[in-house]
Amino acid sequence: TGPGRGDRPGPSAARAGTERPADRSRRFWWWLAGIAAAALAVRLTYVLGWRTPWTVIGDPYYYHHGANLLADGEGYLHPFRWLLEGRRMPGADHPPGYLTVLAGFSWLGLRSFLAHQVVSCLLGGLGILAMGLAGRRIAGERVGLIVAAMTALSPNVFIFDAQVVSEPLVVSTTALVLIAAYRWWDRPTAAAAVLFGASIGLAALVRSEAILLGPVIAVPLVWWRHRRDQAGDGG
């Protein structure tokens, strides 16, 4: 007797067995792009529905007006001192990374606070893509999509994208640090170490606390690799 129907693989199993890596990668990118688009929709809905108009105070005031001043060629002036007190002095209350990116859009004419909110939402969407790639690098494509979806829908993330603060870029740079760290683990070369250091420096230009990621990640990574190499030599 021949095999019964229960012994034959279903169509989905057959497709899974014959699916090419290129097809799986293409499918991952389509899903990731869809999640990023949904994340952008969530952020814009939050901005237009609950955060506009909004009183510009505190850090949002600093970044919004500081970006416009930089776009006008005034340099990194302290916006509180200049606009409220008429005192021209440099400002270093926050690292310059996010403000510089925002100033690029101000230079293009996107100077209103609402425009800066939309720009921050776009940067938040890029963070979703970056986190998805970091998740894929750590534990595979499925985990990458799960990480991207959780980041996209987390209120603790998207509320900051509407406030014109540096957190949208913190998400992207943190993902970049993770990707660079795993690359260094896979390829213990000087170039990979330099790339990891550069990612730490870039993250620190967005949030100064990110400089701590250098020793926190690098020291255990070097120690574990040393132990692994020793175990390999012993074997």
CSV table of C-alpha atoms in Angstrom, one decimal:
chain,number,residue,atom,x,y,z
A,1,THR,CA,0.0,0.0,0.0
A,2,GLY,CA,1.2,3.5,-0.7
A,3,PRO,CA,1.5,6.3,1.9
A,4,GLY,CA,-1.7,7.9,3.1
A,5,ARG,CA,-2.6,11.5,2.8
A,6,GLY,CA,-1.3,12.1,6.4
A,7,ASP,CA,2.2,11.0,5.3
A,8,ARG,CA,2.5,13.6,2.5
A,9,PRO,CA,3.9,17.0,3.4
A,10,GLY,CA,1.4,19.9,2.9
A,11,PRO,CA,1.9,22.7,0.4
A,12,SER,CA,3.3,25.1,3.1
A,13,ALA,CA,5.9,22.5,4.2
A,14,ALA,CA,6.9,21.9,0.6
A,15,ARG,CA,7.3,25.6,0.0
A,16,ALA,CA,9.3,26.1,3.2
A,17,GLY,CA,11.7,23.3,2.1
A,18,THR,CA,12.2,24.8,-1.3
A,19,GLU,CA,12.2,28.5,-0.4
A,20,ARG,CA,15.4,30.3,-1.4
A,21,PRO,CA,17.2,32.5,1.0
A,22,ALA,CA,16.7,35.5,-1.3
A,23,ASP,CA,12.9,34.9,-1.1
A,24,ARG,CA,13.0,34.8,2.7
A,25,SER,CA,15.1,37.9,2.8
A,26,ARG,CA,12.7,39.7,0.4
A,27,ARG,CA,9.8,38.7,2.5
A,28,PHE,CA,11.5,39.9,5.7
A,29,TRP,CA,12.1,43.3,4.1
A,30,TRP,CA,8.5,43.6,2.9
A,31,TRP,CA,7.2,42.8,6.4
A,32,LEU,CA,9.7,45.2,8.0
A,33,ALA,CA,8.7,48.0,5.7
A,34,GLY,CA,5.1,47.4,6.5
A,35,ILE,CA,5.7,47.5,10.2
A,36,ALA,CA,7.7,50.8,9.8
A,37,ALA,CA,4.8,52.3,7.7
A,38,ALA,CA,2.4,51.3,10.4
A,39,ALA,CA,4.7,52.8,13.1
A,40,LEU,CA,4.8,56.1,11.2
A,41,ALA,CA,1.0,56.1,10.9
A,42,VAL,CA,0.7,55.6,14.7
A,43,ARG,CA,3.1,58.4,15.4
A,44,LEU,CA,1.5,60.9,13.0
A,45,THR,CA,-2.0,60.0,14.4
A,46,TYR,CA,-0.7,60.7,17.9
A,47,VAL,CA,0.9,64.0,16.8
A,48,LEU,CA,-2.1,65.3,14.8
A,49,GLY,CA,-4.7,64.0,17.2
A,50,TRP,CA,-3.2,64.8,20.6
A,51,ARG,CA,0.0,66.8,20.3
A,52,THR,CA,-1.0,69.6,18.0
A,53,PRO,CA,-1.0,72.4,18.9
A,54,TRP,CA,1.3,72.0,21.8
A,55,THR,CA,3.1,74.4,24.2
A,56,VAL,CA,6.8,74.4,23.3
A,57,ILE,CA,8.8,74.3,26.5
A,58,GLY,CA,11.8,72.6,28.0
A,59,ASP,CA,13.9,70.3,25.9
A,60,PRO,CA,11.6,70.6,22.8
A,61,TYR,CA,12.1,74.4,22.9
A,62,TYR,CA,15.9,73.9,23.0
A,63,TYR,CA,16.0,71.5,20.1
A,64,HIS,CA,13.4,73.3,18.0
A,65,HIS,CA,14.8,76.8,18.2
A,66,GLY,CA,18.4,75.5,18.4
A,67,ALA,CA,17.9,73.7,15.1
A,68,ASN,CA,16.5,76.8,13.4
A,69,LEU,CA,19.4,79.0,14.7
A,70,LEU,CA,21.9,76.5,13.4
A,71,ALA,CA,20.2,76.4,10.0
A,72,ASP,CA,20.4,80.2,10.0
A,73,GLY,CA,24.2,80.0,10.4
A,74,GLU,CA,24.2,81.1,14.0
A,75,GLY,CA,26.1,78.0,15.2
A,76,TYR,CA,25.2,76.1,18.3
A,77,LEU,CA,23.8,79.0,20.3
A,78,HIS,CA,22.0,78.4,23.6
A,79,PRO,CA,18.4,79.2,22.5
A,80,PHE,CA,17.1,80.1,26.0
A,81,ARG,CA,19.9,82.6,26.5
A,82,TRP,CA,19.6,84.1,23.0
A,83,LEU,CA,15.8,84.2,22.5
A,84,LEU,CA,14.7,84.9,26.0
A,85,GLU,CA,17.6,86.9,27.5
A,86,GLY,CA,19.3,88.3,24.4
A,87,ARG,CA,22.7,86.8,25.5
A,88,ARG,CA,24.8,85.3,22.8
A,89,MET,CA,26.5,82.2,24.2
A,90,PRO,CA,27.2,78.7,23.1
A,91,GLY,CA,24.9,75.9,24.2
A,92,ALA,CA,26.0,72.5,25.3
A,93,ASP,CA,23.1,71.4,27.4
A,94,HIS,CA,22.5,68.5,25.1
A,95,PRO,CA,24.8,66.6,22.6
A,96,PRO,CA,24.6,68.1,19.1
A,97,GLY,CA,23.6,65.0,17.1
A,98,TYR,CA,19.8,65.3,17.1
A,99,LEU,CA,19.8,69.1,16.9
A,100,THR,CA,22.1,68.9,13.8
A,101,VAL,CA,19.9,66.4,12.0
A,102,LEU,CA,16.9,68.6,12.8
A,103,ALA,CA,18.8,71.7,11.5
A,104,GLY,CA,19.2,70.0,8.1
A,105,PHE,CA,15.4,69.9,7.7
A,106,SER,CA,15.1,73.4,9.0
A,107,TRP,CA,17.6,74.5,6.3
A,108,LEU,CA,15.2,72.8,3.7
A,109,GLY,CA,12.4,75.0,5.0
A,110,LEU,CA,10.8,72.7,7.5
A,111,ARG,CA,11.0,75.2,10.4
A,112,SER,CA,7.8,75.0,12.3
A,113,PHE,CA,7.3,73.0,15.5
A,114,LEU,CA,4.8,70.8,13.7
A,115,ALA,CA,7.3,70.2,10.9
A,116,HIS,CA,9.9,69.2,13.4
A,117,GLN,CA,7.4,66.8,15.0
A,118,VAL,CA,6.8,65.1,11.7
A,119,VAL,CA,10.5,64.9,11.1
A,120,SER,CA,10.9,63.3,14.5
A,121,CYS,CA,8.2,60.7,13.6
A,122,LEU,CA,10.1,59.9,10.4
A,123,LEU,CA,13.3,59.5,12.4
A,124,GLY,CA,11.3,57.2,14.7
A,125,GLY,CA,10.3,55.1,11.7
A,126,LEU,CA,14.0,54.7,10.8
A,127,GLY,CA,14.5,53.5,14.3
A,128,ILE,CA,12.0,50.8,13.8
A,129,LEU,CA,13.9,49.6,10.7
A,130,ALA,CA,17.2,49.7,12.6
A,131,MET,CA,15.7,47.7,15.6
A,132,GLY,CA,14.3,45.1,13.2
A,133,LEU,CA,17.7,44.6,11.6
A,134,ALA,CA,19.4,44.4,15.1
A,135,GLY,CA,16.8,41.8,16.1
A,136,ARG,CA,17.4,39.8,13.0
A,137,ARG,CA,21.1,39.9,13.5
A,138,ILE,CA,20.8,38.7,17.1
A,139,ALA,CA,18.2,35.9,16.7
A,140,GLY,CA,16.9,35.6,13.2
A,141,GLU,CA,14.2,37.2,10.9
A,142,ARG,CA,11.2,36.3,13.0
A,143,VAL,CA,12.7,37.9,16.1
A,144,GLY,CA,13.7,40.9,14.1
A,145,LEU,CA,10.1,41.4,13.0
A,146,ILE,CA,8.8,40.9,16.6
A,147,VAL,CA,11.3,43.5,17.9
A,148,ALA,CA,10.3,46.0,15.2
A,149,ALA,CA,6.6,45.5,16.0
A,150,MET,CA,7.1,45.9,19.7
A,151,THR,CA,9.1,49.1,19.2
A,152,ALA,CA,6.6,50.4,16.7
A,153,LEU,CA,3.6,50.0,19.0
A,154,SER,CA,5.2,50.8,22.4
A,155,PRO,CA,3.8,54.0,23.9
A,156,ASN,CA,7.0,54.4,25.8
A,157,VAL,CA,8.7,54.9,22.5
A,158,PHE,CA,6.3,56.7,20.2
A,159,ILE,CA,5.3,59.4,22.7
A,160,PHE,CA,8.9,60.8,22.5
A,161,ASP,CA,8.8,60.9,18.7
A,162,ALA,CA,6.0,63.5,19.0
A,163,GLN,CA,7.8,65.7,21.5
A,164,VAL,CA,10.9,66.8,19.4
A,165,VAL,CA,13.5,65.3,21.7
A,166,SER,CA,16.5,63.1,20.9
A,167,GLU,CA,14.9,59.7,21.7
A,168,PRO,CA,14.0,58.9,18.1
A,169,LEU,CA,17.7,58.9,17.2
A,170,VAL,CA,18.6,57.1,20.4
A,171,VAL,CA,16.6,54.1,19.1
A,172,SER,CA,18.5,54.1,15.8
A,173,THR,CA,21.9,54.5,17.3
A,174,THR,CA,21.3,51.9,19.9
A,175,ALA,CA,20.4,49.4,17.2
A,176,LEU,CA,23.6,50.4,15.3
A,177,VAL,CA,25.7,49.8,18.4
A,178,LEU,CA,24.2,46.3,18.8
A,179,ILE,CA,24.8,45.4,15.1
A,180,ALA,CA,28.4,46.7,15.3
A,181,ALA,CA,29.0,44.7,18.5
A,182,TYR,CA,27.9,41.5,16.9
A,183,ARG,CA,29.9,42.2,13.8
A,184,TRP,CA,33.0,42.6,16.1
A,185,TRP,CA,32.2,39.4,17.8
A,186,ASP,CA,32.0,37.5,14.5
A,187,ARG,CA,35.0,39.2,13.0
A,188,PRO,CA,37.6,40.1,15.7
A,189,THR,CA,39.5,42.5,13.4
A,190,ALA,CA,40.8,46.0,13.9
A,191,ALA,CA,38.3,47.3,11.4
A,192,ALA,CA,35.3,45.7,13.2
A,193,ALA,CA,36.6,47.2,16.5
A,194,VAL,CA,36.9,50.7,14.9
A,195,LEU,CA,33.4,50.3,13.5
A,196,PHE,CA,32.1,49.5,17.0
A,197,GLY,CA,33.9,52.4,18.5
A,198,ALA,CA,32.5,54.7,15.8
A,199,SER,CA,29.0,53.5,16.6
A,200,ILE,CA,29.5,54.3,20.3
A,201,GLY,CA,30.8,57.8,19.3
A,202,LEU,CA,27.8,58.4,17.1
A,203,ALA,CA,25.4,57.3,19.8
A,204,ALA,CA,27.1,59.5,22.3
A,205,LEU,CA,26.5,62.5,20.0
A,206,VAL,CA,22.8,61.9,20.4
A,207,ARG,CA,22.7,61.0,24.1
A,208,SER,CA,25.8,61.5,26.3
A,209,GLU,CA,25.0,58.4,28.5
A,210,ALA,CA,25.6,56.2,25.4
A,211,ILE,CA,29.3,56.5,26.0
A,212,LEU,CA,28.9,54.0,28.8
A,213,LEU,CA,27.9,51.4,26.2
A,214,GLY,CA,31.5,51.2,25.2
A,215,PRO,CA,33.0,49.6,28.3
A,216,VAL,CA,29.7,47.9,29.2
A,217,ILE,CA,29.7,46.0,25.9
A,218,ALA,CA,33.4,45.9,25.0
A,219,VAL,CA,34.8,44.5,28.3
A,220,PRO,CA,32.5,41.4,28.5
A,221,LEU,CA,32.9,40.8,24.7
A,222,VAL,CA,36.7,40.8,24.9
A,223,TRP,CA,36.6,38.6,28.0
A,224,TRP,CA,34.2,36.1,26.5
A,225,ARG,CA,36.3,35.9,23.3
A,226,HIS,CA,39.4,35.4,25.3
A,227,ARG,CA,37.8,32.5,27.2
A,228,ARG,CA,36.5,31.0,23.9
A,229,ASP,CA,39.9,31.2,22.3
A,230,GLN,CA,41.5,29.6,25.3
A,231,ALA,CA,39.0,26.8,25.3
A,232,GLY,CA,39.7,26.3,21.6
A,233,ASP,CA,43.4,26.2,22.1
A,234,GLY,CA,43.0,23.7,25.0
A,235,GLY,CA,40.9,21.4,22.8
